[in-house]
XYZ file of C-alpha atoms in Angstrom:
768
model
C -73.698 -36.239 -35.933
C -69.824 -36.351 -36.945
C -69.017 -36.173 -40.475
C -65.708 -37.549 -41.631
C -63.850 -35.723 -44.254
C -60.898 -37.085 -46.068
C -57.456 -35.541 -45.990
C -57.513 -34.449 -49.576
C -60.943 -32.642 -49.219
C -59.614 -30.841 -46.195
C -56.539 -29.581 -47.944
C -58.706 -28.198 -50.843
C -60.753 -26.241 -48.345
C -57.755 -25.105 -46.631
C -56.291 -23.952 -49.594
C -59.613 -21.935 -50.564
C -59.621 -20.374 -47.093
C -55.960 -19.317 -47.393
C -56.713 -17.584 -50.698
C -59.377 -15.633 -49.250
C -57.855 -14.929 -45.655
C -54.307 -14.149 -46.862
C -55.244 -10.882 -48.844
C -57.419 -9.757 -45.979
C -54.608 -9.961 -43.483
C -51.630 -9.138 -45.716
C -51.998 -5.293 -45.169
C -52.034 -5.680 -41.516
C -49.261 -8.266 -41.286
C -47.074 -6.147 -43.558
C -47.610 -2.977 -41.849
C -46.987 -4.330 -38.395
C -43.965 -6.373 -39.551
C -42.146 -3.414 -41.368
C -43.030 -0.838 -38.664
C -41.553 -3.239 -36.027
C -38.382 -3.809 -38.188
C -37.880 -0.038 -38.787
C -38.299 0.822 -35.308
C -36.003 -2.105 -34.044
C -33.087 -1.115 -36.512
C -33.471 2.594 -35.628
C -33.427 1.691 -31.845
C -30.355 -0.238 -32.442
C -28.752 2.662 -34.295
C -29.718 5.011 -31.562
C -28.615 2.858 -28.854
C -25.102 2.148 -30.549
C -24.642 5.983 -31.075
C -25.362 6.505 -27.300
C -22.786 3.859 -26.236
C -20.217 5.331 -28.408
C -20.721 8.713 -26.684
C -20.758 7.092 -23.269
C -17.492 5.239 -23.907
C -15.934 8.611 -24.892
C -17.148 10.029 -21.503
C -15.827 6.909 -19.813
C -12.397 7.398 -21.342
C -12.350 11.041 -20.293
C -13.108 10.031 -16.555
C -10.885 7.034 -16.764
C -7.921 9.093 -17.825
C -8.477 11.354 -14.762
C -8.946 8.325 -12.518
C -5.622 7.045 -13.937
C -3.696 10.097 -12.818
C -5.281 9.820 -9.216
C -4.496 6.129 -9.285
C -0.756 6.514 -10.124
C -0.297 9.224 -7.388
C -2.275 7.234 -4.948
C -0.015 4.177 -5.422
C 3.045 6.488 -4.976
C 1.388 7.876 -1.607
C 0.459 4.453 -0.252
C 3.895 3.026 -1.107
C 5.487 5.995 0.513
C 3.207 5.597 3.701
C 4.316 1.979 4.006
C 7.949 2.474 3.131
C 8.663 5.512 5.106
C 6.277 4.909 7.893
C 4.294 8.084 7.064
C 7.338 10.177 7.807
C 7.109 12.171 4.509
C 3.298 12.539 4.376
C 3.481 16.376 4.760
C 6.188 17.045 2.159
C 4.662 14.677 -0.596
C 1.037 15.827 0.044
C 2.131 19.484 -0.587
C 4.388 18.713 -3.353
C 2.117 16.348 -5.368
C -1.044 18.383 -5.105
C 0.796 21.329 -6.499
C 2.573 19.786 -9.280
C -0.793 17.824 -10.592
C -2.613 21.163 -10.417
C 0.046 23.075 -12.342
C 0.471 20.160 -15.085
C -3.332 19.915 -15.630
C -5.179 23.250 -16.670
C -8.615 21.663 -16.540
C -8.283 20.981 -12.772
C -9.502 23.416 -10.343
C -8.141 21.788 -7.133
C -6.127 18.804 -5.987
C -6.502 17.595 -2.437
C -5.252 15.016 -0.059
C -7.092 14.039 3.287
C -5.193 11.836 5.856
C -6.848 10.108 8.901
C -5.179 11.768 11.919
C -5.169 8.466 13.749
C -3.007 7.037 11.061
C -0.830 10.008 10.577
C -0.258 10.833 14.248
C 0.075 7.991 16.541
C -0.474 10.095 19.593
C -3.962 11.038 18.363
C -6.308 8.779 19.967
C -9.754 9.818 18.707
C -12.087 7.967 16.337
C -12.685 10.910 14.066
C -10.555 13.672 12.552
C -8.618 14.209 9.211
C -5.946 16.575 8.113
C -6.372 18.038 4.523
C -3.771 19.348 2.161
C -5.196 21.051 -1.030
C -3.862 23.212 -4.044
C -6.610 25.179 -5.762
C -6.811 28.091 -8.406
C -7.537 31.366 -6.966
C -7.852 34.304 -9.436
C -4.984 32.569 -11.753
C -2.892 31.640 -8.966
C -2.140 28.344 -7.358
C -2.991 28.695 -3.701
C -2.399 25.998 -0.732
C -4.730 25.281 2.136
C -4.291 23.218 5.165
C -7.056 22.419 7.360
C -7.814 19.872 10.311
C -11.493 18.503 10.029
C -14.275 16.450 11.700
C -12.499 16.003 15.050
C -15.710 15.793 16.838
C -17.817 13.681 14.746
C -18.531 12.386 11.287
C -21.304 13.558 8.995
C -22.667 10.026 7.772
C -24.418 11.600 4.740
C -21.255 13.087 3.418
C -19.310 11.727 0.501
C -16.236 11.514 2.579
C -17.798 9.462 5.133
C -19.374 7.197 2.480
C -16.081 6.651 0.982
C -14.423 5.828 4.422
C -17.355 3.145 4.987
C -17.059 1.559 1.452
C -13.328 2.041 1.061
C -14.010 2.564 -2.717
C -13.442 5.308 -5.261
C -16.189 8.088 -5.788
C -17.489 10.107 -8.596
C -19.056 13.023 -6.703
C -22.424 14.554 -7.743
C -22.015 17.694 -9.609
C -22.167 21.046 -8.150
C -21.818 24.751 -9.197
C -18.910 26.843 -8.053
C -18.290 30.473 -8.649
C -14.361 31.403 -9.041
C -12.943 34.486 -7.695
C -13.194 37.206 -10.045
C -15.699 35.512 -12.510
C -19.359 36.604 -12.352
C -20.876 33.192 -13.717
C -20.670 29.847 -11.697
C -19.154 26.727 -13.351
C -20.667 23.320 -13.205
C -17.955 20.944 -11.605
C -17.369 17.403 -10.215
C -14.911 15.592 -7.928
C -13.223 12.316 -8.456
C -11.429 10.583 -5.521
C -9.836 7.292 -4.653
C -9.404 5.795 -0.926
C -5.969 5.544 0.421
C -5.030 2.271 2.072
C -2.049 0.990 4.242
C -0.397 -2.357 3.670
C -3.381 -4.161 5.269
C -5.891 -2.445 3.112
C -7.143 -0.260 6.095
C -8.624 3.042 5.080
C -6.144 6.060 5.943
C -7.280 8.742 3.621
C -8.568 10.150 0.399
C -6.973 11.329 -2.774
C -8.977 13.576 -5.040
C -9.311 16.159 -7.795
C -12.009 18.839 -8.862
C -12.673 19.334 -12.571
C -15.013 21.409 -14.680
C -17.640 19.452 -16.874
C -17.639 21.847 -19.802
C -15.794 19.291 -22.099
C -18.776 16.769 -21.640
C -21.136 19.237 -23.546
C -19.008 18.681 -26.622
C -19.762 14.919 -26.489
C -23.620 15.289 -26.086
C -23.389 18.135 -28.815
C -21.969 15.620 -31.324
C -24.582 12.911 -30.559
C -27.227 12.911 -33.115
C -28.094 9.810 -34.792
C -31.114 11.649 -36.398
C -31.366 15.337 -37.342
C -33.818 16.065 -34.788
C -32.204 14.121 -31.861
C -31.677 15.844 -28.485
C -28.870 14.463 -26.387
C -28.062 15.130 -22.670
C -26.224 13.645 -19.800
C -27.381 13.099 -16.184
C -26.410 11.617 -12.814
C -28.096 8.554 -11.269
C -29.697 11.149 -8.641
C -31.319 13.092 -11.655
C -28.831 16.062 -11.959
C -28.381 17.351 -15.609
C -24.730 17.567 -16.448
C -25.466 18.683 -20.141
C -28.664 19.317 -21.907
C -29.954 20.599 -25.188
C -31.794 23.219 -23.185
C -28.925 24.885 -21.449
C -31.358 26.405 -18.721
C -31.825 22.777 -17.299
C -28.060 22.137 -16.621
C -27.613 21.669 -13.045
C -31.175 21.199 -12.210
C -32.793 17.912 -11.182
C -34.785 15.707 -13.643
C -37.023 14.151 -10.808
C -37.912 17.801 -9.649
C -38.735 19.013 -12.997
C -40.475 15.943 -14.433
C -41.776 13.884 -11.229
C -44.635 12.330 -13.281
C -42.363 11.017 -15.863
C -40.217 9.189 -13.320
C -43.244 7.510 -11.889
C -44.649 6.662 -15.106
C -41.629 5.274 -17.022
C -39.577 4.011 -14.002
C -36.436 6.018 -15.046
C -35.081 6.150 -11.286
C -35.668 2.392 -10.951
C -33.778 1.473 -14.400
C -31.051 3.647 -13.307
C -30.275 1.765 -10.118
C -29.655 -1.291 -12.214
C -26.567 0.399 -13.850
C -27.502 -1.076 -17.253
C -28.413 0.508 -20.648
C -32.350 0.894 -21.085
C -34.705 2.533 -23.382
C -38.355 3.957 -23.007
C -41.090 5.365 -25.185
C -42.503 8.599 -23.704
C -45.038 11.475 -24.939
C -44.886 15.022 -24.356
C -47.564 17.372 -23.455
C -48.591 17.782 -27.142
C -48.874 13.954 -27.560
C -45.657 13.651 -29.675
C -43.923 10.276 -28.903
C -40.353 9.950 -28.408
C -37.789 7.173 -28.209
C -35.321 7.728 -25.387
C -32.089 5.592 -24.870
C -29.998 5.746 -21.742
C -26.578 4.302 -21.391
C -24.549 4.340 -18.014
C -21.107 5.782 -17.678
C -19.611 3.380 -14.764
C -16.079 3.408 -13.725
C -14.645 0.101 -12.466
C -14.622 -0.096 -8.456
C -16.116 3.546 -8.213
C -19.139 4.592 -6.571
C -21.559 6.895 -8.674
C -23.137 6.306 -12.020
C -23.692 8.962 -14.636
C -26.047 8.248 -17.790
C -25.793 9.821 -21.336
C -29.331 9.751 -23.106
C -30.895 10.950 -26.404
C -34.408 11.919 -27.376
C -35.541 10.771 -30.889
C -38.883 11.686 -32.391
C -40.715 8.376 -33.299
C -42.199 9.949 -36.488
C -38.719 10.624 -37.703
C -37.801 6.893 -37.363
C -41.139 5.746 -39.111
C -40.455 7.802 -42.169
C -37.806 5.377 -43.394
C -40.422 2.456 -43.552
C -42.573 3.881 -46.522
C -40.347 2.664 -49.221
C -39.786 -0.804 -47.622
C -43.665 -0.954 -47.047
C -44.224 -0.847 -50.960
C -41.705 -3.451 -51.766
C -43.373 -5.673 -49.020
C -46.590 -5.648 -50.783
C -45.115 -6.946 -53.934
C -43.361 -9.718 -52.054
C -46.722 -10.959 -50.446
C -48.235 -11.087 -53.875
C -45.583 -13.367 -55.209
C -45.543 -15.374 -52.101
C -49.569 -16.031 -52.416
C -49.185 -17.265 -56.012
C -46.336 -19.740 -55.037
C -48.374 -21.235 -52.131
C -51.384 -21.931 -54.598
C -49.185 -23.806 -56.886
C -47.238 -25.607 -53.996
C -50.272 -26.757 -51.874
C -52.162 -28.113 -55.245
C -49.119 -30.108 -56.266
C -48.336 -31.613 -52.757
C -51.958 -32.600 -51.625
C -51.904 -35.911 -53.582
C -48.398 -36.873 -52.943
C -49.154 -36.818 -49.105
C -52.525 -38.630 -48.630
C -51.597 -42.157 -50.132
C -48.402 -43.022 -47.888
C -50.133 -41.509 -44.771
C -52.756 -44.146 -44.969
C -50.524 -46.990 -44.668
C -48.939 -45.237 -41.635
C -52.269 -44.653 -40.108
C -52.945 -48.532 -40.232
C -49.598 -49.428 -38.289
C -50.101 -46.610 -35.680
C -53.666 -47.991 -34.917
C -52.078 -51.296 -34.057
C -49.393 -49.524 -31.885
C -52.145 -47.600 -30.144
C -53.796 -50.715 -28.840
C -50.454 -52.030 -27.478
C -49.606 -54.469 -30.446
C -45.605 -54.136 -31.061
C -44.056 -56.348 -33.566
C -40.909 -55.653 -35.520
C -42.558 -57.175 -38.549
C -45.082 -54.302 -38.495
C -42.252 -51.870 -39.900
C -42.897 -50.091 -43.244
C -40.559 -50.020 -46.079
C -38.408 -46.920 -45.797
C -35.519 -45.432 -47.814
C -32.286 -45.367 -46.102
C -31.845 -41.768 -46.764
C -35.116 -39.845 -46.340
C -35.895 -37.459 -49.532
C -38.979 -36.030 -48.004
C -41.182 -35.778 -44.989
C -43.145 -38.913 -46.090
C -39.908 -40.814 -45.853
C -39.051 -39.312 -42.445
C -42.607 -40.311 -41.336
C -41.739 -43.957 -42.414
C -38.523 -44.005 -40.605
C -40.028 -42.477 -37.547
C -42.668 -45.193 -37.317
C -39.936 -47.893 -37.552
C -37.904 -45.969 -34.807
C -40.854 -45.914 -32.819
C -41.569 -49.703 -33.111
C -37.835 -50.592 -32.372
C -37.846 -48.305 -29.440
C -40.963 -49.354 -27.917
C -39.747 -52.835 -28.186
C -36.378 -52.023 -26.532
C -38.149 -50.049 -23.768
C -40.354 -52.943 -23.089
C -37.418 -55.311 -22.639
C -35.642 -52.798 -20.473
C -38.712 -52.441 -18.256
C -38.920 -56.228 -17.862
C -35.227 -56.254 -16.848
C -35.804 -53.460 -14.211
C -38.865 -55.413 -12.823
C -36.499 -58.541 -12.532
C -34.065 -56.383 -10.243
C -31.291 -56.185 -13.040
C -30.273 -52.564 -12.220
C -27.126 -52.715 -14.281
C -29.157 -53.059 -17.424
C -27.998 -50.322 -20.078
C -30.614 -48.532 -22.219
C -29.878 -46.319 -25.013
C -32.246 -43.346 -25.383
C -34.119 -42.894 -28.633
C -33.275 -39.349 -28.314
C -32.645 -36.447 -25.964
C -36.486 -35.943 -25.621
C -37.115 -39.659 -25.009
C -39.465 -39.043 -22.056
C -40.548 -42.577 -21.558
C -36.835 -43.790 -21.670
C -35.838 -40.907 -19.399
C -38.278 -42.098 -16.910
C -37.301 -45.600 -16.911
C -33.668 -44.674 -16.503
C -34.709 -42.271 -13.696
C -36.473 -45.066 -11.980
C -33.414 -47.348 -12.415
C -31.218 -44.669 -11.081
C -33.544 -43.992 -8.178
C -33.583 -47.530 -7.125
C -29.738 -47.362 -7.284
C -29.660 -44.086 -5.248
C -31.971 -45.733 -2.662
C -29.409 -48.470 -2.244
C -26.341 -46.144 -2.158
C -28.332 -43.731 0.317
C -28.866 -46.601 2.587
C -25.162 -47.449 2.642
C -24.266 -43.853 3.245
C -26.718 -43.566 5.839
C -25.344 -46.533 7.734
C -21.803 -45.241 7.358
C -22.807 -41.770 8.604
C -24.654 -43.405 11.790
C -21.509 -45.527 12.430
C -19.334 -42.426 12.267
C -21.639 -40.355 14.567
C -21.654 -43.340 17.066
C -18.022 -43.564 16.780
C -17.673 -39.822 17.485
C -20.185 -39.795 20.325
C -18.677 -42.719 22.038
C -15.242 -41.235 21.726
C -16.105 -37.895 23.245
C -17.778 -39.645 26.144
C -14.900 -41.842 26.779
C -12.328 -38.858 26.664
C -14.600 -36.844 28.742
C -14.240 -39.574 31.517
C -10.615 -39.599 31.015
C -10.187 -35.806 31.256
C -12.286 -35.817 34.629
C -10.005 -38.589 36.131
C -6.574 -37.319 35.177
C -6.192 -33.780 36.384
C -3.438 -34.188 39.192
C -0.314 -35.191 37.364
C 0.213 -33.216 34.031
C 2.633 -35.837 32.765
C 0.322 -38.543 33.502
C -2.512 -36.703 32.027
C -0.453 -36.129 28.821
C 0.529 -39.552 28.245
C -2.945 -40.955 29.149
C -4.659 -38.606 26.649
C -2.186 -39.225 23.923
C -2.138 -43.037 24.173
C -5.769 -43.496 24.302
C -6.357 -40.852 21.389
C -3.795 -42.783 18.893
C -5.508 -45.943 19.763
C -8.907 -44.719 19.113
C -7.904 -43.322 15.568
C -5.589 -46.112 14.808
C -2.535 -44.052 14.623
C 0.905 -45.021 15.374
C 3.036 -42.106 16.620
C 2.116 -39.120 18.644
C 3.513 -36.163 20.693
C 1.892 -33.960 23.444
C 3.273 -30.618 23.614
C 2.751 -27.878 26.203
C 3.743 -24.168 26.137
C 5.669 -23.460 29.298
C 7.148 -20.279 30.434
C 10.334 -19.590 32.249
C 12.131 -16.458 33.503
C 9.301 -14.459 31.383
C 10.160 -16.492 28.198
C 7.842 -19.089 26.686
C 9.032 -22.360 25.198
C 7.544 -25.819 23.953
C 8.023 -28.732 26.044
C 7.305 -32.395 24.855
C 5.276 -33.936 27.818
C 4.596 -37.198 26.385
C 5.174 -39.331 23.165
C 3.826 -42.761 22.183
C 4.694 -45.325 19.448
C 3.482 -48.691 19.092
C 1.817 -48.755 22.791
C 5.389 -48.176 24.265
C 5.799 -45.441 26.566
C 8.481 -42.989 25.751
C 9.273 -39.704 27.621
C 11.880 -37.548 26.056
C 13.361 -34.421 27.524
C 12.855 -32.125 24.674
C 12.291 -28.287 24.401
C 11.629 -26.210 21.369
C 11.462 -22.431 20.810
C 7.955 -21.064 20.663
C 7.947 -20.720 16.903
C 10.372 -23.567 16.048
C 9.482 -26.276 13.284
C 6.076 -27.300 12.532
C 4.869 -27.375 16.183
C 6.066 -23.753 16.501
C 4.175 -22.873 13.080
C 0.904 -24.460 14.573
C 1.127 -22.338 17.550
C 2.002 -19.356 15.602
C -0.799 -19.663 13.112
C -3.299 -20.970 15.767
C -4.774 -23.546 13.230
C -4.790 -27.017 12.375
C -2.031 -28.419 10.062
C -2.731 -31.592 8.031
C -0.048 -33.008 5.804
C -0.066 -35.869 3.531
C 3.152 -34.832 1.631
C 5.402 -34.865 4.812
C 8.960 -33.484 4.795
C 11.697 -35.776 4.378
C 13.095 -37.175 7.627
C 10.724 -35.142 9.589
C 9.360 -38.196 11.273
C 10.054 -42.192 10.851
C 8.128 -44.920 12.301
C 10.446 -47.679 13.433
C 9.287 -51.454 13.874
C 10.869 -54.742 13.838
C 10.519 -54.758 10.011
C 12.255 -51.377 9.564
C 11.227 -47.798 9.434
C 9.016 -45.941 7.230
C 7.443 -42.534 6.596
C 3.860 -42.151 7.604
C 1.275 -41.313 5.131
C -0.317 -38.429 7.205
C 0.521 -36.024 9.661
C -1.721 -33.782 11.798
C -1.030 -31.183 14.363
C -3.868 -29.496 16.254
C -3.336 -26.538 18.598
C -4.844 -26.903 22.069
C -6.604 -23.619 22.409
C -9.286 -21.828 24.543
C -10.508 -18.390 23.210
C -7.613 -18.127 20.804
C -5.146 -18.888 23.652
C -2.954 -21.697 22.604
C -1.808 -24.148 25.572
C -0.152 -26.621 23.530
C -0.286 -28.876 20.403
C -1.002 -32.469 19.767
C 0.954 -34.298 16.893
C -0.340 -37.441 15.429
C 1.224 -39.482 12.516
C -0.305 -42.598 10.871
C 0.064 -45.118 8.171
C -3.149 -44.145 6.636
C -5.001 -40.894 5.533
C -7.136 -39.873 8.255
C -10.875 -39.311 7.172
C -12.700 -35.942 7.692
C -14.730 -37.236 10.491
C -11.621 -38.687 12.241
C -9.778 -35.164 11.923
C -13.060 -33.407 13.186
C -13.163 -35.846 16.100
C -9.544 -34.863 16.883
C -9.973 -31.289 16.890
C -13.140 -31.648 19.158
C -11.343 -33.691 21.570
C -8.363 -31.143 21.439
C -10.755 -28.414 22.355
C -11.945 -30.389 25.430
C -8.252 -31.112 26.308
C -7.405 -27.534 26.006
C -10.280 -26.336 28.496
C -9.296 -29.074 30.970
C -5.582 -27.521 30.884
C -6.912 -24.137 31.133
C -9.063 -25.127 34.207
C -6.184 -26.980 35.922
C -3.765 -23.952 35.538
C -6.432 -21.482 36.786
C -7.137 -23.718 39.756
C -3.499 -23.935 40.400
C -3.074 -20.222 40.133
C -5.997 -19.319 42.067
C -4.927 -21.811 44.767
C -1.601 -20.020 45.022
C -3.409 -16.770 45.330
C -5.623 -18.053 48.190
C -2.548 -19.440 50.094
C -0.865 -16.202 49.691
C -4.114 -14.231 50.851
C -4.505 -16.735 53.666
C -0.815 -16.303 54.748
C -1.155 -12.589 54.861
C -4.456 -12.955 56.820
C -2.585 -15.044 59.352
C 0.217 -12.477 59.626
C -2.206 -9.863 60.164
C -4.240 -11.812 62.882
C -0.789 -12.446 64.808
C 0.003 -8.835 64.720
C -3.230 -7.946 66.116
C -2.793 -10.370 68.900
C 0.586 -9.030 69.633
C -0.982 -5.549 69.747
C -3.557 -6.660 72.280
C -1.109 -8.266 74.683
C 1.072 -5.397 74.530
C -1.558 -2.601 74.652
C -0.148 -1.199 77.903
C 3.516 -1.015 76.604
C 2.142 0.558 73.592
C 0.655 3.202 75.628
C 4.343 4.291 76.495
C 5.566 3.746 73.018
C 2.664 5.310 70.935
C 5.073 6.498 68.118
C 6.199 2.933 67.473
C 2.642 1.841 67.398
C 1.581 4.411 64.908
C 4.247 3.234 62.748
C 3.214 -0.299 62.876
C -0.245 0.653 62.198
C 0.640 2.582 59.173
C 2.489 -0.523 57.871
C -0.503 -2.693 58.270
C -2.485 -0.251 56.511
C -0.075 -0.018 53.628
C -0.261 -3.895 53.402
C -4.019 -3.643 53.080
C -3.670 -0.930 50.410
C -1.098 -3.020 48.618
C -3.576 -5.945 48.601
C -6.300 -3.691 47.363
C -4.156 -2.242 44.570
C -3.074 -5.470 43.118
C -6.335 -7.379 43.110
C -10.007 -6.618 42.769
C -11.357 -6.150 46.370
C -14.963 -6.334 47.556
C -16.371 -6.728 51.166
C -19.921 -7.752 51.824
C -21.965 -7.485 55.018
C -23.875 -10.574 56.358
C -26.874 -9.590 54.352
C -24.864 -9.622 51.142
C -24.571 -5.615 50.839
C -21.225 -4.138 49.639
C -19.779 -2.193 52.461
C -16.451 -1.675 50.811
C -15.004 -1.776 47.356
C -11.748 -0.666 45.768
C -11.566 1.680 42.659
C -10.270 -0.911 40.570
C -13.204 -3.157 40.789
C -15.666 -0.195 40.319
C -13.869 1.102 37.411
C -14.267 -2.244 35.662
C -17.978 -1.642 35.623
C -17.741 1.972 34.687
C -18.884 2.913 38.116
C -17.224 4.861 41.096
C -16.853 3.517 44.636
C -19.635 5.321 46.282
C -22.140 3.989 43.458
C -21.092 0.310 44.505
C -21.613 0.840 48.005
C -24.890 -0.899 49.020
C -25.198 -2.979 45.901
C -26.424 -6.445 46.750
C -24.522 -9.629 46.026
C -27.685 -11.076 44.626
C -27.942 -8.331 42.141
C -24.434 -7.653 41.030
C -23.146 -11.147 39.934
C -25.529 -11.870 37.417
C -23.732 -14.789 35.840
C -23.482 -16.832 38.963
C -25.936 -19.581 39.413
C -27.435 -20.878 42.812
C -26.841 -17.447 44.748
C -28.777 -18.399 47.643
C -27.090 -21.831 48.027
C -23.560 -20.180 47.588
C -24.402 -17.425 50.303
C -25.712 -20.050 52.812
C -22.498 -22.124 52.537
C -20.448 -18.953 52.983
C -22.291 -18.420 56.153
C -21.294 -21.853 57.180
C -17.678 -21.215 56.678
C -17.230 -22.589 53.194
C -14.668 -20.758 50.774
C -16.340 -20.391 47.245
C -14.290 -20.221 44.022
C -16.078 -19.105 40.754
C -15.016 -18.147 37.195
C -17.318 -15.382 36.097
C -17.506 -14.039 32.567
C -18.378 -10.336 32.391
C -19.433 -8.459 29.345
C -19.015 -4.775 29.386
C -19.525 -2.714 26.167
C -17.312 -4.219 23.396
C -15.123 -6.132 25.999
C -15.432 -9.509 27.480
C -13.571 -10.356 30.831
C -13.247 -13.611 32.655
C -12.775 -13.095 36.399
C -11.435 -15.667 38.741
C -13.265 -14.847 42.009
C -12.774 -16.221 45.620
C -15.106 -15.567 48.339
C -13.947 -15.918 51.896
C -16.157 -15.556 55.053
C -14.717 -13.796 58.114
C -16.251 -14.385 61.532
C -15.912 -12.428 64.777
C -14.849 -13.953 68.126
C -18.285 -15.221 68.647
C -18.394 -17.251 65.638
C -20.758 -15.007 63.814
C -20.236 -14.095 60.147
C -18.859 -10.605 60.432
C -18.183 -9.977 56.573
C -17.335 -11.782 53.355
C -14.253 -10.906 51.487
C -13.959 -11.421 47.681
C -10.709 -11.147 45.871
C -10.820 -11.337 42.091
C -8.316 -11.269 39.186
C -8.763 -11.372 35.293
C -8.039 -14.472 33.734
C -5.801 -12.843 31.126
C -3.437 -11.999 34.009
C -2.541 -15.502 34.566
C -2.813 -17.005 30.721
C 0.393 -16.528 28.827
């Protein structure tokens, strides 16, 4: 059975409950509140003190790094300006002067990579070291050459070389000559770089760490505080227990690290604090603040232990005051609840009646209640909110009707930032709009893809059909490309070579579908064409230089709105440039299409030039073979005469052998027997694969040329007398080679295959 209790009765019951409960929980609330407050304020005070000490330590290290940085900049500038001529002089002078001017330095040292200072040194590893250090009160110079065989990848030097960043070394103990006790030290270093930011060496100093003890000894936010400093790897730099200095925290207290996650927090390089308990059960607040130099590897932390009992002692006086405050607050609440109860119930009854109608879907602006223009209390706020709700629901209803009728441009003002219903309706309207826009975008993207695919197919056919005449090929490609992208002026430039010098030649130009051939040659780096070749990248301009190009028609002449220059390149080898100008801005998909077509054009040009060069080589080889055959015939016919002139015969035989050797030296030369086994190979070809001649003898054609397809068909065609040409890409180690190979079958007098001769050249030998 449900019992209905009026609001006034409920408020009286709540009031009585509060009176009873508040005093029961006041003590618990007060205790927890003030303990938390005291702990929070004390923690902030401790953290602030540690941060100030960390800043002091950072300033000390930064001052040392500034000295290194200034001299590093000088060394790098001298290395670039003097082309490392004065490295030896400045290295000795700087290390000595800096050490003499800084009494807290133990040593100053500079290491240079040998392969940067000595151009004749061709090993990957090796460094030359210059250092001045203090030895029994004197400054001593030391010169060493190190690491010429390999690098210790775990060493700090190798880490700096790999990261090309400065480093703050892990502290270490060092015993000075003549001093019985060892001293805790560290090293600071910065990398040396050339003008291209390549690592060429390191500049560093060795300093003692005794001054950092002064910082931690002055860190005492509370009388019983205990300060220390340690590295990220756990080595103590300073400690209130001096016996722990130099020892590792993770070795001494492995359970603490696992329990409190200290090493994990240190890796974040951010301040953090923990609560820990010692063996006696006493709890401590421990705060850690990092000491991190900009762009330097290596992080140190400064920390402090504070007993929690010391912190809580400050809260007792505040606790007593809090109890008085709670009593006063309780009396105020009793008076306030009693006065407000009646003033709330009456106006809420009117609002409840209206909300019941709204709850069943009845919306009418006549239902609004009377409310003051400016609310004086929450009751007026409720009245105004009800009126706003009625107006908002009415507007929302009208907006939903408009959306349902397809009026997607209808505007709607949200009732507030949290108007969920209004937001949903607006999102629905925007989703419908987006659906319309996405459909239009999809159609446009489909059109662009179809346009690109069709264009690539058309130009593929043109490239296959026009490879015999380079000028006709150039004009055909250029004219069709201009038509396809609706451009107006274009030029087709190729890189040519004459007498060992490269130049740019205009092979074809097109304007308004009229064919124009202009004999024009440019320097290899002249103008925008030369810049495009030099940078090996596309140039697209909408702000075209004045008088660079004018498009002339019967109505006059004007400058184009856009200009695009695309390099014709294969594997970063530039064969030419296509220049296109238009009375419009080329769209992104049009520029991408032009770049793709240019790649296909460049590949075709490369293949044509390779084929021409290969044909020339084959003609030369064939001519030499015919000359050899003629000489052999002449030797057979005059065998009896040669018996009388043996000395002359020996001389001619020697000439023939020299000719064969010359052919072998200038080409990669391999002979196969009819079964496809290698029976002869020159050293150049064997060395290319990292083998010697004897190792390659006996290898099979079917195993060796792994990149070739249809080997059986190729070999059968060779047996039938066909000459086979192949472009073979070979990957050896870190190097890629493209070989132009020609396989020529040689038959005996009976018409049987005697052997197959393969002559190869690297593609890079023919591409300029």
